[in-house]
Coordinates of C-alpha atoms in Angstrom, one line a residue:
M1 CA -24.1 -11.0 -19.5
A2 CA -27.4 -12.8 -20.4
G3 CA -28.2 -13.2 -16.7
E4 CA -27.7 -9.6 -16.0
L5 CA -29.8 -8.5 -19.0
H6 CA -32.7 -10.8 -17.8
A7 CA -32.4 -9.3 -14.3
R8 CA -32.6 -5.7 -15.7
L9 CA -35.7 -6.6 -17.8
G10 CA -37.4 -8.0 -14.7
E11 CA -37.2 -11.6 -15.9
H12 CA -35.9 -13.0 -12.6
E13 CA -36.7 -16.6 -13.3
D14 CA -34.7 -16.6 -16.5
S15 CA -31.9 -14.8 -14.8
A16 CA -31.8 -17.3 -11.9
E17 CA -31.8 -20.1 -14.5
V18 CA -28.7 -18.6 -16.2
F19 CA -26.8 -18.0 -13.0
E20 CA -27.6 -21.5 -11.7
E21 CA -26.1 -23.0 -14.9
L22 CA -23.0 -20.8 -14.5
Y23 CA -22.7 -21.9 -10.8
Q24 CA -22.8 -25.5 -11.9
R25 CA -19.9 -24.8 -14.2
N26 CA -17.9 -22.9 -11.6
P27 CA -19.1 -23.2 -8.0
E28 CA -16.2 -21.1 -6.7
N29 CA -17.4 -17.9 -8.4
A30 CA -18.9 -15.7 -5.7
T31 CA -20.5 -13.3 -8.2
Y32 CA -22.6 -16.2 -9.7
I33 CA -23.8 -17.1 -6.2
E34 CA -24.7 -13.5 -5.2
S35 CA -26.5 -12.9 -8.5
Y36 CA -28.4 -16.2 -8.2
V37 CA -29.6 -15.3 -4.7
R38 CA -30.6 -11.8 -5.9
A39 CA -32.5 -13.2 -8.9
H40 CA -34.7 -15.2 -6.5
G41 CA -35.7 -12.0 -4.8
H42 CA -34.3 -13.1 -1.4
Y43 CA -33.2 -9.8 0.0
N44 CA -33.4 -10.9 3.7
D45 CA -30.5 -12.8 5.1
E46 CA -32.5 -15.8 6.4
D47 CA -33.9 -16.8 3.1
S48 CA -30.6 -16.1 1.3
L49 CA -28.8 -18.2 3.8
Q50 CA -31.1 -21.2 3.1
L51 CA -30.5 -20.8 -0.6
C52 CA -26.7 -20.7 0.0
Q53 CA -26.9 -23.9 2.0
K54 CA -28.9 -25.5 -0.7
L55 CA -26.1 -24.6 -3.3
H56 CA -23.4 -25.8 -0.9
K57 CA -25.1 -29.2 -0.7
Q58 CA -24.9 -29.6 -4.4
H59 CA -21.1 -29.0 -4.3
P60 CA -20.0 -29.8 -0.7
R61 CA -16.3 -29.2 -1.4
A62 CA -16.9 -25.7 -2.8
E63 CA -15.8 -22.8 -0.6
A64 CA -17.6 -19.9 -2.2
P65 CA -21.2 -20.8 -1.2
F66 CA -20.2 -21.6 2.3
N67 CA -18.2 -18.4 2.7
Y68 CA -21.2 -16.4 1.5
A69 CA -23.4 -18.2 4.0
L70 CA -20.9 -17.2 6.8
K71 CA -21.3 -13.6 5.6
L72 CA -25.1 -13.7 5.8
S73 CA -25.5 -15.7 9.1
T74 CA -25.5 -14.2 12.6
G75 CA -25.7 -15.4 16.2
S76 CA -25.9 -19.0 17.0
T77 CA -26.2 -20.0 13.3
F78 CA -22.9 -18.3 12.5
R79 CA -21.2 -19.9 15.5
T80 CA -22.4 -23.4 14.4
L81 CA -21.3 -22.9 10.8
V82 CA -17.9 -21.3 11.6
D83 CA -17.1 -23.8 14.3
G84 CA -17.3 -26.7 11.8
Y85 CA -15.5 -24.8 9.1
L86 CA -12.6 -23.8 11.4
Q87 CA -12.1 -27.3 12.6
R88 CA -12.0 -28.7 9.1
Q89 CA -9.6 -26.1 7.8
L90 CA -7.3 -26.1 10.8
R91 CA -7.1 -29.9 10.6
K92 CA -6.0 -29.7 7.0
G93 CA -3.7 -26.8 7.7
V94 CA -5.0 -24.4 5.1
P95 CA -2.4 -21.6 5.0
P96 CA -4.7 -18.7 3.8
L97 CA -7.4 -19.5 6.4
F98 CA -6.9 -16.2 8.2
N99 CA -7.2 -14.2 5.0
I100 CA -10.3 -16.1 3.9
L101 CA -12.1 -15.2 7.1
K102 CA -10.7 -11.6 7.4
H103 CA -13.7 -10.0 5.7
L104 CA -15.8 -11.2 8.6
F105 CA -13.8 -9.3 11.2
Q106 CA -15.5 -6.1 10.3
D107 CA -18.4 -7.4 12.4
K108 CA -17.2 -7.2 16.0
N109 CA -19.5 -9.9 17.2
K110 CA -18.3 -12.4 14.5
F111 CA -14.7 -11.5 15.4
E112 CA -15.2 -12.2 19.1
T113 CA -17.0 -15.5 18.2
I114 CA -14.1 -16.7 16.1
K115 CA -11.6 -15.6 18.8
E116 CA -13.5 -17.4 21.5
L117 CA -13.7 -20.6 19.4
I118 CA -9.9 -20.5 18.6
H119 CA -9.1 -20.0 22.3
G120 CA -11.3 -23.0 23.2
Y121 CA -9.4 -25.1 20.6
Y122 CA -6.1 -24.0 22.0
T123 CA -7.0 -25.0 25.6
S124 CA -8.6 -28.3 24.6
L125 CA -5.8 -29.3 22.3
E126 CA -3.2 -28.5 25.0
E127 CA -5.1 -30.5 27.7
H128 CA -6.9 -33.3 25.7
K129 CA -5.3 -33.2 22.2
K130 CA -8.9 -32.6 20.8
F131 CA -10.7 -29.5 19.4
T132 CA -13.3 -30.0 22.2
P133 CA -13.3 -32.3 25.2
E134 CA -16.4 -34.0 23.8
S135 CA -14.7 -35.0 20.6
E136 CA -14.0 -38.7 20.1
D137 CA -10.7 -38.8 18.1
E138 CA -7.5 -37.1 19.0
E139 CA -6.1 -34.5 16.6
F140 CA -2.7 -34.6 14.9
P141 CA 0.0 -32.3 16.4
T142 CA -0.2 -30.1 13.3
S143 CA -3.7 -29.0 14.3
Y144 CA -2.3 -27.5 17.5
L145 CA 0.4 -25.8 15.5
H146 CA -2.1 -24.1 13.1
V147 CA -4.3 -23.0 16.0
M148 CA -1.3 -21.2 17.6
I149 CA -0.5 -19.5 14.3
F150 CA -4.1 -18.4 13.9
L151 CA -4.2 -17.1 17.4
A152 CA -1.0 -15.0 16.7
Q153 CA -2.6 -13.6 13.6
L154 CA -5.8 -12.7 15.5
Y155 CA -3.8 -10.7 18.1
D156 CA -1.7 -9.1 15.4
Y157 CA -5.0 -8.0 13.8
E158 CA -5.8 -6.3 17.1
R159 CA -2.2 -4.9 17.2
D160 CA -1.6 -6.7 20.5
T161 CA 2.0 -7.4 19.6
T162 CA 3.0 -9.0 23.0
K163 CA 0.4 -11.7 22.8
A164 CA 0.9 -12.2 19.1
L165 CA 4.6 -12.8 19.6
Y166 CA 3.9 -15.2 22.5
Y167 CA 1.7 -17.5 20.4
I168 CA 4.0 -17.4 17.3
D169 CA 7.0 -18.1 19.5
R170 CA 5.2 -21.2 20.9
A171 CA 4.4 -22.3 17.3
M172 CA 8.1 -22.0 16.3
Q173 CA 9.2 -24.0 19.3
H174 CA 6.6 -26.6 18.5
T175 CA 7.9 -27.1 14.9
P176 CA 11.1 -25.2 14.2
T177 CA 11.3 -26.4 10.6
Y178 CA 7.9 -25.1 9.5
I179 CA 8.2 -21.9 7.4
D180 CA 4.8 -20.3 8.0
P181 CA 5.5 -19.2 11.6
Y182 CA 8.6 -17.3 10.5
M183 CA 6.6 -15.5 7.9
V184 CA 3.8 -14.6 10.4
K185 CA 6.4 -13.4 12.9
S186 CA 8.0 -11.1 10.3
K187 CA 4.6 -9.7 9.6
I188 CA 3.9 -9.0 13.3
Y189 CA 7.1 -7.0 13.6
K190 CA 6.3 -5.2 10.4
H191 CA 2.9 -4.1 11.8
A192 CA 4.7 -3.1 15.0
G193 CA 7.0 -0.8 13.0
D194 CA 10.2 -2.8 13.5
M195 CA 11.3 -3.5 9.9
T196 CA 14.8 -4.6 11.0
E197 CA 13.4 -7.5 13.0
A198 CA 10.9 -8.2 10.3
V199 CA 13.7 -8.6 7.8
H200 CA 15.6 -10.9 10.1
W201 CA 12.7 -13.4 10.4
V202 CA 11.6 -13.2 6.8
D203 CA 15.2 -13.9 5.8
E204 CA 15.2 -16.9 8.1
A205 CA 12.2 -18.2 6.2
R206 CA 13.9 -17.5 2.9
T207 CA 17.1 -19.4 3.8
M208 CA 15.0 -22.4 4.8
D209 CA 14.0 -22.8 1.1
L210 CA 16.3 -20.9 -1.3
A211 CA 14.4 -22.2 -4.3
D212 CA 11.2 -20.5 -3.4
R213 CA 10.7 -17.4 -5.5
Y214 CA 7.8 -16.1 -3.4
L215 CA 9.9 -16.1 -0.2
N216 CA 12.8 -14.5 -2.1
C217 CA 10.6 -11.7 -3.4
K218 CA 8.9 -11.1 0.0
A219 CA 12.3 -11.0 1.7
A220 CA 13.6 -8.5 -0.9
K221 CA 10.6 -6.3 -0.4
Y222 CA 11.0 -6.2 3.3
M223 CA 14.7 -5.4 2.9
L224 CA 13.9 -2.5 0.7
R225 CA 11.3 -1.3 3.3
A226 CA 14.1 -1.4 5.9
G227 CA 16.5 0.5 3.7
M228 CA 18.7 -2.4 3.0
I229 CA 19.1 -1.8 -0.7
D230 CA 22.3 -3.8 -1.3
K231 CA 21.0 -6.8 0.7
A232 CA 17.8 -6.8 -1.4
E233 CA 19.8 -6.8 -4.6
E234 CA 21.9 -9.7 -3.4
A235 CA 18.7 -11.7 -2.6
C236 CA 17.2 -11.0 -6.0
A237 CA 20.5 -11.9 -7.7
L238 CA 19.7 -15.6 -6.9
F239 CA 16.9 -15.5 -9.6
T240 CA 18.4 -13.1 -12.1
R241 CA 20.7 -13.6 -15.1
E242 CA 24.3 -14.5 -14.2
G243 CA 26.9 -12.0 -15.4
Q244 CA 24.5 -9.0 -15.2
P245 CA 23.8 -6.7 -12.2
A246 CA 20.6 -7.8 -10.5
V247 CA 19.1 -4.3 -10.8
D248 CA 19.6 -4.1 -14.5
N249 CA 18.1 -7.5 -15.1
L250 CA 15.1 -6.7 -12.9
N251 CA 14.5 -3.5 -14.9
E252 CA 14.8 -5.4 -18.1
M253 CA 12.2 -7.9 -16.9
Q254 CA 9.9 -5.0 -16.0
C255 CA 9.9 -5.9 -12.3
M256 CA 8.0 -2.8 -11.3
W257 CA 7.4 -3.7 -7.6
F258 CA 11.2 -3.6 -7.1
L259 CA 11.4 -0.2 -8.9
T260 CA 8.5 1.3 -6.9
E261 CA 9.9 0.0 -3.6
S262 CA 13.3 1.3 -4.5
A263 CA 11.9 4.7 -5.3
R264 CA 10.1 4.7 -2.0
I265 CA 13.3 4.2 0.1
Y266 CA 15.3 6.7 -2.1
F267 CA 12.6 9.2 -1.6
K268 CA 12.8 8.7 2.2
N269 CA 16.5 9.1 2.0
Q270 CA 16.1 12.3 -0.2
D271 CA 18.1 10.8 -3.0
W272 CA 16.2 12.7 -5.6
A273 CA 18.3 11.5 -8.6
N274 CA 17.6 7.8 -8.0
V275 CA 13.9 8.5 -7.2
L276 CA 13.4 10.1 -10.6
Q277 CA 15.5 7.4 -12.3
K278 CA 13.3 4.6 -10.9
C279 CA 10.0 6.5 -11.6
H280 CA 11.0 7.2 -15.2
E281 CA 12.0 3.5 -15.6
V282 CA 8.5 2.5 -14.5
E283 CA 6.9 5.1 -16.9
K284 CA 9.0 3.7 -19.7
H285 CA 7.7 0.2 -19.0
F286 CA 4.2 1.4 -19.4
V287 CA 5.2 3.1 -22.7
D288 CA 6.6 -0.3 -23.9
I289 CA 3.4 -2.1 -22.9
V290 CA 1.3 0.3 -25.0
E291 CA 3.7 0.0 -27.9
D292 CA 3.7 -3.8 -27.7
Q293 CA 0.0 -4.0 -28.3
F294 CA 0.6 -3.4 -32.0
D295 CA 2.1 -6.9 -32.3
F296 CA -1.3 -8.2 -31.1
H297 CA -3.5 -6.5 -33.7
P298 CA -2.7 -8.7 -36.7
Y299 CA -2.8 -11.9 -34.5
S300 CA -6.3 -11.1 -33.2
M301 CA -7.7 -10.3 -36.6
R302 CA -6.2 -13.5 -38.1
K303 CA -7.4 -15.8 -35.2
M304 CA -10.6 -13.8 -34.7
T305 CA -10.2 -13.7 -30.9
L306 CA -12.5 -10.7 -30.8
R307 CA -13.3 -10.9 -27.1
A308 CA -9.7 -10.9 -26.1
Y309 CA -9.0 -8.2 -28.6
I310 CA -11.6 -5.9 -27.2
G311 CA -10.3 -6.6 -23.7
L312 CA -6.8 -5.6 -24.7
L313 CA -8.0 -2.3 -26.2
R314 CA -9.9 -1.5 -23.0
L315 CA -6.9 -2.4 -20.9
E316 CA -4.5 -0.3 -23.0
D317 CA -6.9 2.7 -22.7
S318 CA -6.6 2.6 -18.9
I319 CA -3.1 1.0 -18.4
R320 CA -1.7 4.0 -16.5
G321 CA -4.4 3.7 -13.9
H322 CA -2.5 0.7 -12.5
Q323 CA -1.2 0.9 -9.0
F324 CA 2.4 0.6 -10.1
F325 CA 2.1 3.8 -12.2
N326 CA 0.2 5.5 -9.4
K327 CA 3.0 4.8 -6.9
A328 CA 5.7 5.9 -9.4
A329 CA 3.8 9.1 -10.3
D330 CA 3.3 9.9 -6.6
Y331 CA 7.1 9.8 -5.9
A332 CA 8.0 11.5 -9.1
I333 CA 5.5 14.4 -8.7
R334 CA 6.5 15.0 -5.0
T335 CA 10.2 15.0 -6.1
Y336 CA 9.6 17.5 -8.8
L337 CA 7.7 19.7 -6.3
H338 CA 10.7 19.5 -4.0
L339 CA 13.0 20.5 -6.9
Y340 CA 10.8 23.4 -7.7
D341 CA 10.8 24.6 -4.1
K342 CA 14.6 23.9 -3.6
P343 CA 16.4 23.7 -7.0
M344 CA 19.5 21.5 -7.2
S345 CA 22.7 23.5 -6.6
D346 CA 25.2 20.7 -7.4
S347 CA 25.6 17.0 -7.9
N348 CA 25.0 16.2 -4.3
G349 CA 21.3 16.3 -4.8
L350 CA 20.8 19.0 -2.2
G351 CA 19.0 22.2 -2.6
N352 CA 20.5 25.7 -2.3
G353 CA 21.2 26.5 1.3
E354 CA 20.9 22.9 2.6
I355 CA 24.7 22.4 2.5
D356 CA 25.4 25.7 4.2
D357 CA 23.0 24.8 7.1
M358 CA 25.0 21.6 7.7
T359 CA 27.3 21.1 10.6
E360 CA 30.9 20.1 10.0
K361 CA 30.1 16.5 11.2
E362 CA 27.2 16.3 8.6
K363 CA 29.4 17.7 5.9
K364 CA 32.0 15.0 6.6
K365 CA 29.3 12.4 6.6
L366 CA 28.1 13.6 3.2
E367 CA 31.6 13.5 1.7
S368 CA 32.0 10.0 3.1
K369 CA 28.7 9.0 1.6
K370 CA 29.7 10.4 -1.8
K371 CA 33.0 8.4 -1.8
R372 CA 31.3 5.2 -0.9
A373 CA 28.7 5.7 -3.6
A374 CA 31.4 6.4 -6.2
K375 CA 33.4 3.4 -5.1
K376 CA 30.3 1.2 -5.3
K377 CA 29.4 2.5 -8.7
Q378 CA 32.9 1.9 -10.1
Q379 CA 32.8 -1.6 -8.7
Q380 CA 29.5 -2.4 -10.3
K381 CA 30.7 -1.0 -13.6
N382 CA 33.8 -3.2 -13.5
E383 CA 31.7 -6.3 -12.7
A384 CA 29.4 -5.4 -15.6
N385 CA 32.2 -4.9 -18.1
V386 CA 33.7 -8.3 -17.2
N387 CA 30.5 -10.1 -18.4
S388 CA 29.3 -7.6 -21.0
N389 CA 30.0 -9.8 -24.0
A390 CA 27.9 -12.7 -22.6
A391 CA 25.1 -10.3 -21.6
N392 CA 24.9 -8.5 -24.9
K393 CA 24.4 -11.8 -26.8
D394 CA 21.1 -12.4 -25.0
K395 CA 20.0 -8.8 -25.0
K396 CA 17.4 -7.7 -27.5
Q397 CA 19.0 -5.4 -30.1
P398 CA 17.0 -2.6 -31.9
P399 CA 16.1 -3.3 -35.6
D400 CA 18.4 -2.0 -38.3
G401 CA 18.0 1.7 -38.9
E402 CA 16.6 2.3 -35.4
V403 CA 18.5 4.1 -32.7
A404 CA 18.4 2.6 -29.2
P405 CA 16.6 5.0 -26.7
P406 CA 19.1 6.9 -24.5
P407 CA 19.5 5.5 -21.0
I408 CA 17.7 7.1 -18.1
V409 CA 20.1 9.0 -15.9
G410 CA 18.9 10.3 -12.6
N411 CA 21.6 12.9 -12.3
E412 CA 20.4 14.5 -15.5
L413 CA 16.8 14.4 -14.5
V414 CA 17.3 16.4 -11.3
K415 CA 18.8 19.2 -13.4
T416 CA 15.5 20.0 -15.0
E417 CA 14.7 23.6 -15.6
A418 CA 10.9 23.0 -15.7
P419 CA 10.1 20.7 -12.8
L420 CA 6.4 21.5 -12.8
D421 CA 6.1 20.7 -16.6
D422 CA 7.8 17.4 -15.9
A423 CA 5.5 16.7 -13.0
M424 CA 2.5 17.3 -15.3
K425 CA 3.7 14.4 -17.5
F426 CA 2.9 12.1 -14.6
L427 CA -0.1 14.0 -13.2
D428 CA -2.2 14.1 -16.5
P429 CA -2.6 10.3 -16.6
L430 CA -3.5 10.2 -12.9
R431 CA -6.2 12.8 -13.4
A432 CA -7.6 11.0 -16.4
L433 CA -7.4 7.4 -15.2
S434 CA -7.3 7.5 -11.3
P435 CA -9.9 10.2 -10.4
Q436 CA -11.3 8.0 -7.7
C437 CA -8.0 8.2 -5.7
P438 CA -7.8 11.1 -3.2
N439 CA -4.0 11.3 -3.6
T440 CA -4.5 12.3 -7.3
H441 CA -6.3 15.5 -6.4
K442 CA -3.9 16.2 -3.5
L443 CA -1.0 16.1 -5.9
A444 CA -2.9 18.1 -8.5
F445 CA -3.6 20.9 -6.1
Q446 CA 0.0 21.2 -5.1
V447 CA 1.1 21.5 -8.7
F448 CA -1.6 23.9 -9.8
H449 CA -1.1 26.0 -6.6
R450 CA 2.6 26.5 -7.6
Q451 CA 1.5 27.2 -11.2
G452 CA -1.0 29.8 -10.1
K453 CA -3.9 28.1 -12.0
L454 CA -6.8 29.1 -9.9
L455 CA -9.7 27.3 -11.7
L456 CA -7.8 24.0 -11.6
M457 CA -7.0 24.6 -7.9
I458 CA -10.7 24.9 -7.2
Q459 CA -11.4 21.8 -9.4
S460 CA -8.9 19.8 -7.4
V461 CA -10.3 20.8 -4.1
K462 CA -13.9 20.0 -5.2
R463 CA -12.9 16.6 -6.6
A464 CA -11.0 15.8 -3.4
L465 CA -14.0 16.6 -1.3
K466 CA -16.2 14.4 -3.5
T467 CA -13.7 11.5 -3.5
N468 CA -13.0 11.5 0.3
A469 CA -14.0 14.5 2.3
R470 CA -12.0 13.3 5.3
T471 CA -8.6 13.4 3.5
P472 CA -6.4 15.3 6.0
E473 CA -4.7 17.6 3.4
I474 CA -8.0 19.1 2.3
A475 CA -8.0 21.5 5.3
L476 CA -4.6 22.9 4.3
H477 CA -5.5 23.1 0.6
M478 CA -8.8 24.8 1.3
T479 CA -7.0 27.4 3.4
Q480 CA -4.3 28.0 0.8
L481 CA -7.1 28.3 -1.8
A482 CA -9.0 30.9 0.2
Q483 CA -5.8 32.9 0.9
Y484 CA -4.9 32.8 -2.7
V485 CA -8.3 34.2 -3.8
K486 CA -8.1 36.8 -1.0
T487 CA -4.5 38.0 -1.7
K488 CA -4.1 37.6 -5.5
G489 CA -7.7 37.8 -6.5
T490 CA -8.8 37.4 -10.1
S491 CA -9.3 39.6 -13.1
S492 CA -12.7 40.8 -14.0
G493 CA -14.8 39.0 -16.4
I494 CA -16.2 35.5 -16.8
I495 CA -13.3 33.9 -14.8
A496 CA -14.0 36.2 -11.8
E497 CA -17.7 35.2 -11.9
I498 CA -16.9 31.5 -12.0
V499 CA -14.4 31.9 -9.1
K500 CA -17.0 33.8 -7.1
T501 CA -19.7 31.1 -7.7
E502 CA -17.4 28.2 -7.0
M503 CA -16.0 29.7 -3.8
G504 CA -19.5 30.5 -2.7
E505 CA -20.3 26.8 -2.9
L506 CA -17.1 25.7 -1.1
L507 CA -17.4 28.4 1.6
P508 CA -21.0 29.4 2.0
Q509 CA -20.2 31.7 4.9
N510 CA -17.1 33.1 3.1
D511 CA -15.2 32.5 6.3
I512 CA -12.4 30.0 6.2
R513 CA -11.9 30.0 10.0
E514 CA -15.6 29.0 10.5
W515 CA -15.1 26.2 7.9
L516 CA -12.0 24.9 9.7
N517 CA -13.9 25.0 13.1
V518 CA -16.7 22.9 11.6
R519 CA -14.2 20.5 10.1
E520 CA -12.4 20.1 13.4
S521 CA -15.6 19.2 15.1
L522 CA -16.1 16.4 12.6
T523 CA -12.6 15.1 12.1
G524 CA -10.5 16.7 14.9
T525 CA -10.2 13.5 16.9
N526 CA -8.0 11.9 14.2
L527 CA -4.3 12.6 14.6
K528 CA -3.6 13.2 10.9
N529 CA -6.6 15.5 10.5
F530 CA -5.8 17.4 13.7
F531 CA -2.2 18.0 12.5
M532 CA -3.3 19.3 9.1
L533 CA -5.9 21.6 10.8
R534 CA -3.1 23.0 13.0
C535 CA -1.0 23.6 9.8
A536 CA -4.0 25.3 8.2
H537 CA -4.4 27.7 11.2
A538 CA -0.7 28.4 11.1
H539 CA -0.9 29.2 7.4
L540 CA -3.7 31.7 8.2
T541 CA -1.9 33.3 11.1
P542 CA 1.8 32.6 11.0
E543 CA 2.4 34.2 14.4
S544 CA 0.4 31.4 15.9
T545 CA 2.7 28.7 14.5
A546 CA 4.4 28.0 17.9
Q547 CA 1.0 27.6 19.6
Q548 CA -0.3 25.3 16.9
L549 CA 2.9 23.1 17.2
Q550 CA 2.4 22.9 21.0
S551 CA -1.2 21.7 20.4
V552 CA 0.2 18.9 18.2
L553 CA 2.7 17.9 20.9
D554 CA -0.1 17.9 23.6
F555 CA -2.4 15.8 21.4
P556 CA -3.5 12.6 23.3
L557 CA -2.0 9.8 21.1
K558 CA -3.8 6.9 22.8
G559 CA -5.9 5.2 20.1
S560 CA -3.8 6.6 17.2
T561 CA -2.4 4.2 14.7
L562 CA 1.3 3.7 13.9
E563 CA 0.8 5.0 10.4
S564 CA -0.7 8.3 11.7
C565 CA 2.2 8.9 14.1
E566 CA 4.7 8.2 11.3
Y567 CA 2.7 10.6 9.0
V568 CA 3.0 13.5 11.5
L569 CA 6.6 12.7 12.3
D570 CA 7.5 12.8 8.6
H571 CA 5.8 16.2 8.2
L572 CA 7.5 17.6 11.3
N573 CA 10.9 16.4 9.8
S574 CA 10.0 18.3 6.6
E575 CA 9.8 21.5 8.7
M576 CA 6.0 21.9 8.8
L577 CA 5.1 24.1 11.8
N578 CA 8.8 25.0 12.1
P579 CA 9.7 22.5 14.9
T580 CA 13.0 22.5 16.7
P581 CA 15.0 19.2 17.1
E582 CA 13.8 19.2 20.7
D583 CA 10.1 19.4 19.6
I584 CA 10.6 16.5 17.2
A585 CA 12.4 14.5 19.9
T586 CA 9.4 15.2 22.3
F587 CA 6.9 13.9 19.7
S588 CA 9.0 10.9 18.9
S589 CA 9.3 10.1 22.6
S590 CA 5.5 10.2 23.0
C591 CA 5.1 7.9 20.0
H592 CA 7.8 5.6 21.3
A593 CA 5.9 5.1 24.5
L594 CA 2.9 4.0 22.5
F595 CA 4.8 1.9 19.9
P596 CA 8.0 0.7 21.7
L597 CA 9.1 -1.6 18.9
A598 CA 8.7 1.0 16.1
T599 CA 12.2 2.0 14.8
A600 CA 10.9 5.4 13.5
F601 CA 10.5 6.6 17.1
R602 CA 13.6 5.1 18.7
P603 CA 16.1 7.6 20.0
S604 CA 19.3 7.4 17.9
K605 CA 22.5 6.3 19.6
P606 CA 26.0 7.3 18.5
E607 CA 27.2 3.7 18.5
E608 CA 24.3 2.6 16.3
E609 CA 25.1 5.4 13.8
S610 CA 28.8 4.2 13.7
V611 CA 27.7 0.7 13.0
Q612 CA 25.4 1.8 10.2
R613 CA 28.2 3.8 8.7

């Protein structure tokens, strides 16, 4: 604080003195180093680099000043610095080395330099057992192992899956009992889109050390991503209370990453009841966190921990801006929007008309799924009843006179008669505490569009453009807004004047087609933006929907990311642009050619379906 105030007052010498003292206390704090350099007025990289090297000499074992020097250096200077750094770290086998250097990869020249050096180490270690042929001493075999792991991570960063798997397989053959290669291999398959294989290899790593909580959590998260909910619960049960279902104990411990990942897979499977149950459980945890702060007030006043007290108050003011709440709110709002568009007709969790559109085979599959779910629920209930007495002893009971809150039941939540009002309970905290997130304004527009709140629709579009103008959904939302103003209009008076002024700023030419054409010239090479532009044109002229769909199918996918292809496929499956099953199969086939390992694009086989059942 004092150093920043001196800098704002122009007292740079005093500021540098303060930050130097702070650096001596904690040489691993990058903020102190950056502020110290800035206080000296060294705004060019060469002078700043010399100052960083001076700081590093004072604390040779500190990483922060050296990493800052790597960030500033270029050319031969960077090559010399990173060469020595890589050799030291690979010799010691520092596990997070790749993540430490990852920020440098944004500079293509630095990435190529690092890649060239690592390849040189690999060749030299294989032939001479040294990092360079000129080196005097031979390296330990572990150096060769860590070089192969780093090479695999480099190629995975480039999404060259074939080469990444080649080097990680060699690392696993070199030392089969080392856990890190298994973790890296699972991550490679995850980035390639094959979560089934990713689960296999992360589970291999987990079984090599069953006492490691991190490996257990990572394996459980991968299992949830792959849709293996039961298997994930079994893995978590190793570290939860005995005699209590793992899910109940995780919820009791406020394990929100498990709840949000569960909501994600339930949303993907269109199990709306379980989605809402998980999201409301997350929301309840945030309510409990806010209520628990009152226990801290008398303690802080008694102990006079004023700084911690102020920090707590500020945290509580923005607690719902946390990523866990953002994720839960996203799934909850999208689920409520689906319930508004297709209200629940029965306990199956399906909308009106969805059951009638099913084939006999799909209806039988649904009935079978219901029976299995009921059987599993009864089995879990029986297991819980057997150990209920032991569990209740440890469970926190409400104080005398207070009634325990009712349990959250997903099947009751999906029967809501006001889904948009329920969605607003999640949306309001997002708008207040996460305005910097583009997804907030995307969800806000969808809710307000259904509510018919024109001014709030305009506000959402303007904030979305300000936050990230390249967000794909903006094209469709702008089109829907323009159509809404054109067809439904506004009443006369002050609101009409505001709408006219704001729409004039959003559409200076008052022509949405011209606006879409300009946007396409700027963002049309991106698959997600191109798809949403086609959806916007189809919204303007519904008779051109088939033509717009064909444009999507003809889009050259080379250079597109796996995430973009999955995004478009998900929207096609949700019936945007009214595709036929053959159209979806055509798009999936094109994506499969580009990402052969991705399970999302693999053609389904009857025998695989029977195995899954």
